[in-house]
Amino acid sequence: MPLPFVDGSPSWTTTHALKLGSPSKKPVDANIDTTTHFVNVKKDPVAHESEAKKVPGLQRHVAIGFCLQRDALLSLVAHGGPEKKLDQTANACLEGMTGAPAVWSTGCLVYVAKVTTTTEQENTKMSSVLQDVTSELNIEQIYQKKSQLEHILLHPDTYVGSVEYTDREVQWVYDAEKESIVQREISYVPALYKIFDEILVNAADNKQRDPKMDKIRINIDKERNEISVYNNGKGVPVVMHKEEKLYLPELIFGTLLTSSNYIDDEKKVTGGRNGFGAKLCNVFSSKFTLETSTKAYGKRFKQTWKDNMAKDKDCDISKATGEDFTKVTFTPDLAKFKMTQLDDDIIVLMYRRAFDIAGYTKDVKVFLNEKEVPVHGFKQYVEFYMKSVFEGDEAPKLVHEVVNHRWEVALAISDKGFQQVSFANSIATTKGGRHVDFVTDQIVSKLTEVVKKKTAKGGFKVKPFQVKNHMWVFVNALIENPTFDSQTKETMTL
């Protein structure tokens, strides 16, 4: 980056701050007047953190900076870089600039090369030298090590999906005014939907762990930007983890890459597996509160995190009273989703998920905003769909079968091409997958045979795709250790 002239003059002083390992690292061109200065905290109080914070225009995590001045400071262009805690007792600032904008880096040793050039030829040489040095320093800017939390926040699409609004697309949603499930064009942020769904799937998963669980409560407060999900299944064991020295609820909900699903030899039919789960909701929330109570351990636990999984204060442990439960209350960090409020499109989508839960979670009453969802079981869920779609008309005949305790399927006629509504381990697989193909292929094969026999005398030839185009398939399956196409889990791949 060539250094520009100041006010059209070829004479100026260039001060270049280098974050280096030793003072010997400096330009070596003998024709250029070069001196290196190190400013110690003890000698210059401005470099001390408490004083440095008072400097106007302070850059807190600056690694490289250019400062152009002629008699006085004219400008400072700072290039942010990674912070390194090398020496907490020493910092540095630009020499002789007390009270002016400074290049300062927490806990870093910064060497300042002060170079004076008087001709355009000298400036060209110096620019070349500084450009080479800066290019070398930019390695630290280009190649950086991030913590797991930083990586999630910097690259949310890898973990929770896009933080951008989708193009308007047709989705099944719940219309509270009509009290029915309808298809409507909506635009929503997939990442926000995902973190909500992680909490919901966690609650439904608890039914697999505790067959006695019979209640899930979902509350969505648009005005307060607050969502809560409660279930009365067995609480999270309130016990100290011997190795991590943390209570288990804090480890599960507030520590990344912790899970009970890492034992690959163990066959599980729960929705979570990769160790992120509900923690992603914590990461993308400005406030996240976990409450759980367990009679088995005689304790009740409460913990609040703020500002993207930063602990607010130590957990509160008290005596367990009443039934076991787990409740998560969170305030989505809307800025992370480029939103200002929970809009109607995302809310009606969340409402529909409450009906999904009521449909595929057996023997569980689901309450949405304190009102019981009028669906109990998968068959009634499918019938609710049919009633909603064919409002005012006679709904087509529905075929429903509970194959076994892991598979439940239903079939209806579709006049809009092949349609499917499916779930795998409580997860809404909106784009289907292998479980849907497994069911559909068998039905198509049998129906094709039946149709061929009935139309054989007429000479009609019926192909499988023609049969499939008139099917609406509903699948509710529990799959051992399923895999999905992405973190958003829209398609089950195995």
Short mmCIF file of C-alpha atoms in Angstrom, two decimals:
data_model
loop_
_atom_site.label_atom_id
_atom_site.label_comp_id
_atom_site.label_asym_id
_atom_site.label_seq_id
_atom_site.Cartn_x
_atom_site.Cartn_y
_atom_site.Cartn_z
CA MET A 1 0.00 0.00 0.00
CA PRO A 2 1.85 3.16 -1.17
CA LEU A 3 1.93 6.02 1.29
CA PRO A 4 0.07 9.06 -0.04
CA PHE A 5 1.36 12.63 -0.02
CA VAL A 6 -0.07 14.86 2.65
CA ASP A 7 -1.52 18.17 1.40
CA GLY A 8 0.35 17.62 -1.86
CA SER A 9 3.72 17.93 -0.12
CA PRO A 10 6.53 15.39 -0.68
CA SER A 11 7.82 15.83 2.89
CA TRP A 12 6.26 14.16 5.88
CA THR A 13 6.88 11.83 8.81
CA THR A 14 5.52 8.29 8.66
CA THR A 15 5.07 6.36 11.87
CA HIS A 16 4.48 2.64 11.48
CA ALA A 17 3.46 0.40 14.39
CA LEU A 18 4.67 -3.18 14.05
CA LYS A 19 3.56 -6.08 16.23
CA LEU A 20 6.82 -8.02 16.18
CA GLY A 21 8.69 -10.60 18.21
CA SER A 22 11.87 -8.55 18.71
CA PRO A 23 13.16 -5.00 18.12
CA SER A 24 15.69 -6.28 15.58
CA LYS A 25 12.91 -6.77 13.03
CA LYS A 26 13.01 -3.49 11.09
CA PRO A 27 13.67 -2.09 7.56
CA VAL A 28 17.34 -2.45 6.61
CA ASP A 29 17.73 0.07 3.76
CA ALA A 30 20.76 2.19 4.80
CA ASN A 31 19.53 5.21 2.83
CA ILE A 32 16.49 5.54 5.05
CA ASP A 33 16.64 7.11 8.51
CA THR A 34 15.14 4.40 10.69
CA THR A 35 14.93 4.21 14.47
CA THR A 36 13.04 1.78 16.65
CA HIS A 37 11.36 2.73 19.91
CA PHE A 38 9.75 0.68 22.64
CA VAL A 39 7.45 2.47 25.09
CA ASN A 40 7.18 0.75 28.45
CA VAL A 41 4.06 1.00 30.59
CA LYS A 42 6.05 2.18 33.57
CA LYS A 43 7.49 5.08 31.62
CA ASP A 44 4.37 6.08 29.73
CA PRO A 45 1.08 5.85 31.64
CA VAL A 46 -0.89 6.36 28.42
CA ALA A 47 0.10 2.85 27.45
CA HIS A 48 -1.45 1.40 30.58
CA GLU A 49 -4.95 0.02 30.02
CA SER A 50 -6.69 2.28 32.52
CA GLU A 51 -5.14 5.37 30.94
CA ALA A 52 -5.24 4.13 27.37
CA LYS A 53 -9.01 3.81 27.51
CA LYS A 54 -9.17 7.60 27.91
CA VAL A 55 -7.39 8.23 24.61
CA PRO A 56 -9.85 9.43 21.90
CA GLY A 57 -10.25 7.03 19.00
CA LEU A 58 -8.56 4.16 20.81
CA GLN A 59 -8.39 0.88 18.89
CA ARG A 60 -8.51 -1.94 21.39
CA HIS A 61 -7.34 -4.90 19.33
CA VAL A 62 -5.10 -3.24 16.77
CA ALA A 63 -2.18 -5.22 15.43
CA ILE A 64 -1.01 -2.94 12.59
CA GLY A 65 -1.52 0.78 12.09
CA PHE A 66 -0.38 3.58 9.77
CA CYS A 67 -0.18 7.10 11.11
CA LEU A 68 0.49 9.96 8.72
CA GLN A 69 1.58 13.24 10.27
CA ARG A 70 3.22 16.51 9.34
CA ASP A 71 4.04 18.59 12.43
CA ALA A 72 0.89 17.14 13.99
CA LEU A 73 -1.19 13.99 13.67
CA LEU A 74 -3.47 14.10 10.62
CA SER A 75 -4.94 10.63 10.48
CA LEU A 76 -4.69 7.07 11.69
CA VAL A 77 -5.82 4.07 9.70
CA ALA A 78 -5.95 1.04 11.96
CA HIS A 79 -6.06 -2.55 10.77
CA GLY A 80 -7.63 -4.88 13.34
CA GLY A 81 -5.83 -8.09 14.10
CA PRO A 82 -5.81 -10.95 16.58
CA GLU A 83 -5.19 -10.25 20.26
CA LYS A 84 -2.34 -12.15 21.90
CA LYS A 85 -1.72 -12.15 25.63
CA LEU A 86 2.07 -12.10 25.56
CA ASP A 87 2.91 -9.88 28.49
CA GLN A 88 0.21 -8.44 30.71
CA THR A 89 2.66 -5.95 32.25
CA ALA A 90 3.73 -4.23 29.05
CA ASN A 91 1.84 -2.40 26.33
CA ALA A 92 2.87 0.30 23.91
CA CYS A 93 1.63 3.44 22.23
CA LEU A 94 3.03 5.71 19.53
CA GLU A 95 5.89 7.76 20.94
CA GLY A 96 5.09 11.38 21.67
CA MET A 97 1.36 11.14 20.98
CA THR A 98 -0.06 11.43 24.45
CA GLY A 99 -3.68 12.55 24.16
CA ALA A 100 -3.87 11.68 20.46
CA PRO A 101 -5.29 8.52 18.82
CA ALA A 102 -2.91 5.67 19.57
CA VAL A 103 -2.17 2.20 18.32
CA TRP A 104 -2.57 -0.02 21.35
CA SER A 105 -3.04 -3.73 21.81
CA THR A 106 -4.01 -5.48 25.03
CA GLY A 107 -1.14 -7.51 26.41
CA CYS A 108 1.00 -7.17 23.26
CA LEU A 109 4.56 -5.94 22.78
CA VAL A 110 4.40 -3.37 20.01
CA TYR A 111 7.54 -1.96 18.38
CA VAL A 112 7.27 1.40 16.66
CA ALA A 113 9.45 2.18 13.65
CA LYS A 114 9.64 5.97 13.15
CA VAL A 115 10.73 6.79 9.61
CA THR A 116 11.29 10.25 8.14
CA THR A 117 11.45 10.63 4.36
CA THR A 118 12.14 13.88 2.53
CA THR A 119 11.98 12.96 -1.15
CA GLU A 120 9.57 11.08 -3.34
CA GLN A 121 12.35 8.61 -4.21
CA GLU A 122 12.91 7.83 -0.52
CA ASN A 123 9.18 7.49 0.00
CA THR A 124 8.97 4.97 -2.83
CA LYS A 125 11.70 2.90 -1.22
CA MET A 126 10.08 3.15 2.20
CA SER A 127 6.67 2.27 0.83
CA SER A 128 8.12 -0.87 -0.74
CA VAL A 129 9.82 -1.88 2.51
CA LEU A 130 6.74 -1.24 4.62
CA GLN A 131 4.53 -3.05 2.14
CA ASP A 132 6.79 -6.12 2.38
CA VAL A 133 6.75 -5.99 6.18
CA THR A 134 3.00 -5.43 6.28
CA SER A 135 2.41 -8.35 3.91
CA GLU A 136 4.41 -10.53 6.26
CA LEU A 137 2.43 -9.29 9.24
CA ASN A 138 -0.86 -9.89 7.45
CA ILE A 139 -0.23 -13.62 7.80
CA GLU A 140 -1.50 -13.23 11.36
CA GLN A 141 -4.59 -11.49 10.05
CA ILE A 142 -5.25 -13.98 7.28
CA TYR A 143 -4.60 -17.12 9.32
CA GLN A 144 -6.25 -16.88 12.69
CA LYS A 145 -7.17 -19.33 15.40
CA LYS A 146 -10.67 -18.82 16.73
CA SER A 147 -12.39 -20.34 19.71
CA GLN A 148 -15.36 -22.63 19.04
CA LEU A 149 -17.75 -19.91 20.21
CA GLU A 150 -16.13 -17.28 17.99
CA HIS A 151 -16.30 -19.62 15.02
CA ILE A 152 -20.01 -20.27 15.56
CA LEU A 153 -20.80 -16.55 15.76
CA LEU A 154 -18.62 -15.74 12.74
CA HIS A 155 -20.00 -18.60 10.62
CA PRO A 156 -23.56 -19.26 11.81
CA ASP A 157 -24.60 -20.87 8.52
CA THR A 158 -22.33 -23.83 9.32
CA TYR A 159 -24.20 -24.53 12.55
CA VAL A 160 -27.74 -23.17 12.41
CA GLY A 161 -28.35 -22.22 8.80
CA SER A 162 -28.61 -18.88 7.10
CA VAL A 163 -29.10 -15.66 9.07
CA GLU A 164 -30.61 -14.03 5.99
CA TYR A 165 -34.31 -13.98 5.20
CA THR A 166 -35.36 -16.65 2.73
CA ASP A 167 -37.05 -15.75 -0.50
CA ARG A 168 -40.80 -16.02 -0.09
CA GLU A 169 -41.66 -19.72 -0.17
CA VAL A 170 -44.70 -21.84 0.53
CA GLN A 171 -44.69 -23.42 3.99
CA TRP A 172 -47.21 -25.14 6.22
CA VAL A 173 -48.01 -22.77 9.10
CA TYR A 174 -50.63 -22.47 11.80
CA ASP A 175 -53.20 -19.74 11.33
CA ALA A 176 -54.42 -18.79 14.81
CA GLU A 177 -57.45 -16.87 13.48
CA LYS A 178 -58.69 -19.79 11.38
CA GLU A 179 -57.42 -22.28 13.95
CA SER A 180 -56.07 -24.47 11.18
CA ILE A 181 -52.88 -25.44 9.40
CA VAL A 182 -52.58 -23.71 6.05
CA GLN A 183 -50.09 -23.29 3.26
CA ARG A 184 -48.84 -19.75 2.93
CA GLU A 185 -45.99 -17.86 1.36
CA ILE A 186 -43.64 -16.69 4.07
CA SER A 187 -40.12 -15.35 4.44
CA TYR A 188 -38.18 -16.21 7.56
CA VAL A 189 -34.66 -16.56 8.95
CA PRO A 190 -33.73 -20.28 9.02
CA ALA A 191 -31.17 -19.82 11.80
CA LEU A 192 -33.75 -18.41 14.21
CA TYR A 193 -36.18 -21.19 13.38
CA LYS A 194 -33.38 -23.69 13.98
CA ILE A 195 -32.42 -22.54 17.48
CA PHE A 196 -36.07 -22.61 18.52
CA ASP A 197 -36.41 -26.09 17.09
CA GLU A 198 -33.36 -27.34 18.98
CA ILE A 199 -35.11 -26.55 22.27
CA LEU A 200 -38.36 -28.09 21.07
CA VAL A 201 -36.70 -31.32 19.93
CA ASN A 202 -34.87 -31.53 23.27
CA ALA A 203 -38.21 -31.44 25.08
CA ALA A 204 -39.68 -34.13 22.81
CA ASP A 205 -36.53 -36.27 23.18
CA ASN A 206 -37.14 -36.39 26.91
CA LYS A 207 -40.19 -38.58 26.22
CA GLN A 208 -37.79 -41.27 25.01
CA ARG A 209 -35.92 -41.05 28.32
CA ASP A 210 -39.02 -40.83 30.50
CA PRO A 211 -42.18 -42.57 29.23
CA LYS A 212 -44.15 -40.99 32.09
CA MET A 213 -43.66 -37.49 30.70
CA ASP A 214 -47.06 -36.15 29.62
CA LYS A 215 -46.79 -32.37 29.25
CA ILE A 216 -44.97 -29.80 27.10
CA ARG A 217 -45.64 -26.08 27.39
CA ILE A 218 -44.55 -23.63 24.70
CA ASN A 219 -44.88 -19.87 25.16
CA ILE A 220 -43.96 -17.31 22.50
CA ASP A 221 -44.13 -13.66 23.57
CA LYS A 222 -43.68 -11.41 20.55
CA GLU A 223 -43.72 -8.16 22.49
CA ARG A 224 -41.07 -9.24 25.00
CA ASN A 225 -39.10 -11.22 22.43
CA GLU A 226 -39.14 -14.18 24.80
CA ILE A 227 -39.70 -17.88 24.17
CA SER A 228 -39.97 -20.68 26.73
CA VAL A 229 -40.30 -24.45 26.44
CA TYR A 230 -41.19 -26.64 29.44
CA ASN A 231 -41.51 -30.39 29.85
CA ASN A 232 -42.34 -32.45 32.92
CA GLY A 233 -40.12 -35.41 32.13
CA LYS A 234 -37.16 -36.41 34.26
CA GLY A 235 -34.97 -33.43 35.04
CA VAL A 236 -31.33 -33.14 34.14
CA PRO A 237 -29.27 -34.79 36.92
CA VAL A 238 -28.11 -32.00 39.22
CA VAL A 239 -24.73 -33.48 40.02
CA MET A 240 -21.15 -32.26 39.72
CA HIS A 241 -19.18 -33.69 36.79
CA LYS A 242 -16.01 -35.03 38.38
CA GLU A 243 -13.70 -34.29 35.46
CA GLU A 244 -15.11 -30.95 34.25
CA LYS A 245 -15.90 -29.62 37.75
CA LEU A 246 -19.24 -28.27 36.54
CA TYR A 247 -22.81 -29.20 37.37
CA LEU A 248 -24.19 -31.41 34.61
CA PRO A 249 -26.96 -28.98 33.49
CA GLU A 250 -24.36 -26.25 32.98
CA LEU A 251 -22.14 -28.66 31.08
CA ILE A 252 -24.99 -29.72 28.78
CA PHE A 253 -26.51 -26.32 28.08
CA GLY A 254 -23.59 -23.93 28.56
CA THR A 255 -20.47 -25.76 27.40
CA LEU A 256 -19.84 -26.42 23.72
CA LEU A 257 -19.19 -29.90 22.34
CA THR A 258 -20.70 -31.80 25.23
CA SER A 259 -23.31 -34.48 24.62
CA SER A 260 -24.65 -37.81 25.80
CA ASN A 261 -24.78 -38.94 22.16
CA TYR A 262 -21.08 -39.43 21.43
CA ILE A 263 -20.98 -43.18 22.04
CA ASP A 264 -21.31 -44.41 18.46
CA ASP A 265 -21.85 -48.04 19.48
CA GLU A 266 -24.96 -47.06 21.41
CA LYS A 267 -28.15 -47.04 19.37
CA LYS A 268 -30.30 -44.01 20.09
CA VAL A 269 -33.51 -42.64 18.62
CA THR A 270 -33.23 -39.07 19.87
CA GLY A 271 -32.88 -35.99 17.68
CA GLY A 272 -29.52 -34.69 18.93
CA ARG A 273 -26.16 -36.25 18.24
CA ASN A 274 -23.39 -33.75 17.42
CA GLY A 275 -22.88 -32.03 20.77
CA PHE A 276 -24.28 -28.61 19.82
CA GLY A 277 -28.04 -28.96 20.29
CA ALA A 278 -29.63 -26.51 22.68
CA LYS A 279 -26.28 -24.80 23.24
CA LEU A 280 -26.69 -23.16 19.84
CA CYS A 281 -29.81 -21.49 21.17
CA ASN A 282 -27.75 -20.24 24.12
CA VAL A 283 -25.04 -18.92 21.77
CA PHE A 284 -27.54 -16.95 19.68
CA SER A 285 -29.49 -15.52 22.61
CA SER A 286 -29.00 -12.29 24.52
CA LYS A 287 -30.44 -14.08 27.55
CA PHE A 288 -30.83 -17.80 28.19
CA THR A 289 -32.16 -19.32 31.40
CA LEU A 290 -32.23 -23.01 32.28
CA GLU A 291 -34.29 -24.42 35.14
CA THR A 292 -34.48 -28.09 36.01
CA SER A 293 -35.52 -30.14 39.02
CA THR A 294 -34.88 -33.80 39.79
CA LYS A 295 -36.27 -35.84 42.68
CA ALA A 296 -33.66 -38.55 42.11
CA TYR A 297 -30.92 -36.13 43.18
CA GLY A 298 -33.11 -33.99 45.42
CA LYS A 299 -31.95 -30.76 43.83
CA ARG A 300 -33.24 -27.92 41.71
CA PHE A 301 -30.93 -25.99 39.37
CA LYS A 302 -31.20 -22.54 37.81
CA GLN A 303 -28.61 -20.80 35.63
CA THR A 304 -28.73 -17.71 33.41
CA TRP A 305 -26.37 -16.83 30.59
CA LYS A 306 -26.25 -13.47 28.81
CA ASP A 307 -24.74 -12.03 25.66
CA ASN A 308 -24.22 -15.18 23.60
CA MET A 309 -23.47 -17.77 26.28
CA ALA A 310 -21.50 -15.61 28.70
CA LYS A 311 -22.30 -16.66 32.27
CA ASP A 312 -24.28 -14.02 34.13
CA LYS A 313 -23.54 -15.42 37.60
CA ASP A 314 -23.05 -18.73 39.36
CA CYS A 315 -25.87 -21.25 39.25
CA ASP A 316 -28.50 -21.37 41.98
CA ILE A 317 -28.93 -24.77 43.65
CA SER A 318 -31.92 -25.42 45.90
CA LYS A 319 -33.97 -28.32 47.20
CA ALA A 320 -36.17 -30.13 44.68
CA THR A 321 -39.90 -29.67 45.23
CA GLY A 322 -42.84 -30.97 43.26
CA GLU A 323 -42.53 -32.86 39.97
CA ASP A 324 -39.44 -33.20 37.81
CA PHE A 325 -39.20 -30.67 34.98
CA THR A 326 -36.90 -28.82 32.63
CA LYS A 327 -37.64 -25.33 31.37
CA VAL A 328 -35.66 -23.19 28.95
CA THR A 329 -36.46 -19.50 28.56
CA PHE A 330 -34.53 -17.50 26.01
CA THR A 331 -34.43 -14.10 24.34
CA PRO A 332 -33.13 -14.46 20.78
CA ASP A 333 -30.34 -12.04 19.91
CA LEU A 334 -32.31 -10.57 17.02
CA ALA A 335 -29.37 -8.49 15.79
CA LYS A 336 -27.58 -11.74 14.94
CA PHE A 337 -30.48 -12.58 12.62
CA LYS A 338 -30.71 -9.06 11.19
CA MET A 339 -34.14 -8.64 12.76
CA THR A 340 -35.71 -6.08 15.05
CA GLN A 341 -38.61 -8.20 16.33
CA LEU A 342 -40.20 -11.61 16.10
CA ASP A 343 -42.24 -11.14 12.95
CA ASP A 344 -45.51 -12.86 12.10
CA ASP A 345 -44.01 -15.24 9.53
CA ILE A 346 -41.58 -16.86 11.95
CA ILE A 347 -44.21 -16.98 14.70
CA VAL A 348 -46.79 -18.89 12.61
CA LEU A 349 -44.04 -21.33 11.64
CA MET A 350 -43.17 -21.84 15.32
CA TYR A 351 -46.88 -22.31 16.08
CA ARG A 352 -47.05 -25.12 13.52
CA ARG A 353 -44.13 -26.85 15.22
CA ALA A 354 -46.20 -26.93 18.41
CA PHE A 355 -48.82 -28.93 16.49
CA ASP A 356 -46.07 -31.16 15.09
CA ILE A 357 -44.91 -31.95 18.62
CA ALA A 358 -48.47 -32.79 19.68
CA GLY A 359 -48.79 -35.11 16.69
CA TYR A 360 -45.64 -37.16 16.82
CA THR A 361 -45.06 -37.30 20.60
CA LYS A 362 -47.32 -40.02 21.96
CA ASP A 363 -49.39 -39.50 25.10
CA VAL A 364 -48.22 -35.93 25.66
CA LYS A 365 -50.44 -32.87 26.02
CA VAL A 366 -48.97 -29.81 24.36
CA PHE A 367 -49.89 -26.28 25.40
CA LEU A 368 -49.24 -23.27 23.17
CA ASN A 369 -49.41 -19.94 24.99
CA GLU A 370 -51.29 -21.68 27.83
CA LYS A 371 -53.92 -23.13 25.47
CA GLU A 372 -54.00 -26.88 24.90
CA VAL A 373 -53.30 -27.88 21.30
CA PRO A 374 -56.33 -29.87 19.99
CA VAL A 375 -54.20 -32.71 18.65
CA HIS A 376 -53.33 -35.92 20.48
CA GLY A 377 -51.37 -38.45 18.51
CA PHE A 378 -50.29 -38.88 14.91
CA LYS A 379 -53.61 -39.99 13.42
CA GLN A 380 -55.41 -36.97 14.84
CA TYR A 381 -52.58 -34.79 13.61
CA VAL A 382 -53.01 -36.06 10.04
CA GLU A 383 -56.79 -35.65 10.30
CA PHE A 384 -56.24 -32.06 11.45
CA TYR A 385 -54.17 -31.46 8.31
CA MET A 386 -56.90 -32.97 6.13
CA LYS A 387 -59.62 -30.95 7.83
CA SER A 388 -57.63 -27.75 7.41
CA VAL A 389 -56.79 -28.34 3.75
CA PHE A 390 -60.25 -29.46 2.70
CA GLU A 391 -62.14 -26.92 4.79
CA GLY A 392 -65.81 -26.97 3.85
CA ASP A 393 -65.33 -29.98 1.59
CA GLU A 394 -65.38 -33.64 2.38
CA ALA A 395 -61.83 -34.71 3.15
CA PRO A 396 -60.49 -37.67 1.14
CA LYS A 397 -60.31 -41.06 2.77
CA LEU A 398 -57.33 -41.49 5.01
CA VAL A 399 -55.42 -44.73 5.53
CA HIS A 400 -53.47 -44.87 8.79
CA GLU A 401 -51.38 -47.61 10.33
CA VAL A 402 -49.20 -48.02 13.39
CA VAL A 403 -46.62 -50.43 11.98
CA ASN A 404 -44.79 -50.83 15.29
CA HIS A 405 -43.60 -48.66 18.16
CA ARG A 406 -41.13 -46.90 15.84
CA TRP A 407 -43.09 -46.48 12.63
CA GLU A 408 -46.43 -44.80 12.04
CA VAL A 409 -47.62 -43.92 8.54
CA ALA A 410 -50.65 -42.43 6.85
CA LEU A 411 -51.70 -42.04 3.23
CA ALA A 412 -54.18 -39.75 1.50
CA ILE A 413 -54.90 -38.69 -2.07
CA SER A 414 -53.14 -35.55 -3.30
CA ASP A 415 -54.39 -33.31 -6.10
CA LYS A 416 -51.19 -31.20 -6.07
CA GLY A 417 -48.61 -33.79 -6.99
CA PHE A 418 -46.63 -35.86 -4.50
CA GLN A 419 -46.65 -34.39 -1.00
CA GLN A 420 -45.06 -35.52 2.22
CA VAL A 421 -45.07 -34.53 5.87
CA SER A 422 -42.47 -36.42 7.84
CA PHE A 423 -40.58 -36.64 11.09
CA ALA A 424 -37.46 -38.52 12.15
CA ASN A 425 -36.79 -38.61 15.88
CA SER A 426 -38.93 -35.50 16.51
CA ILE A 427 -37.17 -33.56 13.73
CA ALA A 428 -39.36 -32.11 10.99
CA THR A 429 -37.76 -33.39 7.78
CA THR A 430 -39.47 -30.89 5.51
CA LYS A 431 -37.68 -32.19 2.43
CA GLY A 432 -38.18 -35.85 3.27
CA GLY A 433 -35.35 -38.32 2.96
CA ARG A 434 -34.61 -42.03 3.11
CA HIS A 435 -37.37 -42.79 5.64
CA VAL A 436 -39.95 -41.24 3.33
CA ASP A 437 -38.53 -43.04 0.30
CA PHE A 438 -38.61 -46.33 2.22
CA VAL A 439 -42.35 -45.99 2.86
CA THR A 440 -43.28 -44.39 -0.44
CA ASP A 441 -41.50 -46.91 -2.65
CA GLN A 442 -43.31 -49.83 -1.01
CA ILE A 443 -46.72 -48.16 -1.32
CA VAL A 444 -46.11 -47.19 -4.95
CA SER A 445 -45.00 -50.71 -5.81
CA LYS A 446 -48.10 -52.33 -4.29
CA LEU A 447 -50.54 -49.78 -5.70
CA THR A 448 -49.03 -50.07 -9.18
CA GLU A 449 -49.56 -53.83 -9.10
CA VAL A 450 -53.19 -53.41 -8.01
CA VAL A 451 -53.92 -50.77 -10.68
CA LYS A 452 -52.29 -52.87 -13.40
CA LYS A 453 -54.46 -55.87 -12.52
CA LYS A 454 -57.63 -53.79 -12.56
CA THR A 455 -56.81 -52.08 -15.86
CA ALA A 456 -55.21 -55.02 -17.64
CA LYS A 457 -58.23 -55.75 -19.82
CA GLY A 458 -58.46 -52.14 -20.97
CA GLY A 459 -54.87 -52.08 -22.15
CA PHE A 460 -53.87 -49.20 -19.89
CA LYS A 461 -50.24 -48.89 -18.83
CA VAL A 462 -49.70 -47.28 -15.47
CA LYS A 463 -46.21 -46.21 -14.46
CA PRO A 464 -45.00 -45.86 -10.85
CA PHE A 465 -44.42 -42.09 -11.10
CA GLN A 466 -48.06 -41.61 -12.10
CA VAL A 467 -49.19 -43.35 -8.94
CA LYS A 468 -46.75 -41.41 -6.78
CA ASN A 469 -47.98 -38.08 -8.18
CA HIS A 470 -51.34 -38.66 -6.51
CA MET A 471 -50.02 -39.57 -3.07
CA TRP A 472 -49.78 -37.60 0.13
CA VAL A 473 -47.62 -39.50 2.60
CA PHE A 474 -47.26 -38.87 6.33
CA VAL A 475 -44.39 -40.57 8.16
CA ASN A 476 -43.49 -40.55 11.85
CA ALA A 477 -40.36 -42.62 12.48
CA LEU A 478 -37.81 -43.28 15.18
CA ILE A 479 -34.49 -44.10 13.49
CA GLU A 480 -31.38 -45.43 15.19
CA ASN A 481 -28.55 -42.88 14.93
CA PRO A 482 -29.90 -41.07 11.85
CA THR A 483 -27.81 -38.76 9.69
CA PHE A 484 -28.93 -35.62 7.91
CA ASP A 485 -27.84 -33.55 4.94
CA SER A 486 -26.91 -30.53 7.06
CA GLN A 487 -27.12 -29.02 10.52
CA THR A 488 -30.62 -27.78 9.66
CA LYS A 489 -31.72 -31.42 9.23
CA GLU A 490 -34.30 -30.90 6.50
CA THR A 491 -33.45 -34.21 4.80
CA MET A 492 -32.64 -37.51 6.47
CA THR A 493 -29.88 -39.25 4.54
CA LEU A 494 -29.51 -42.50 6.50
#
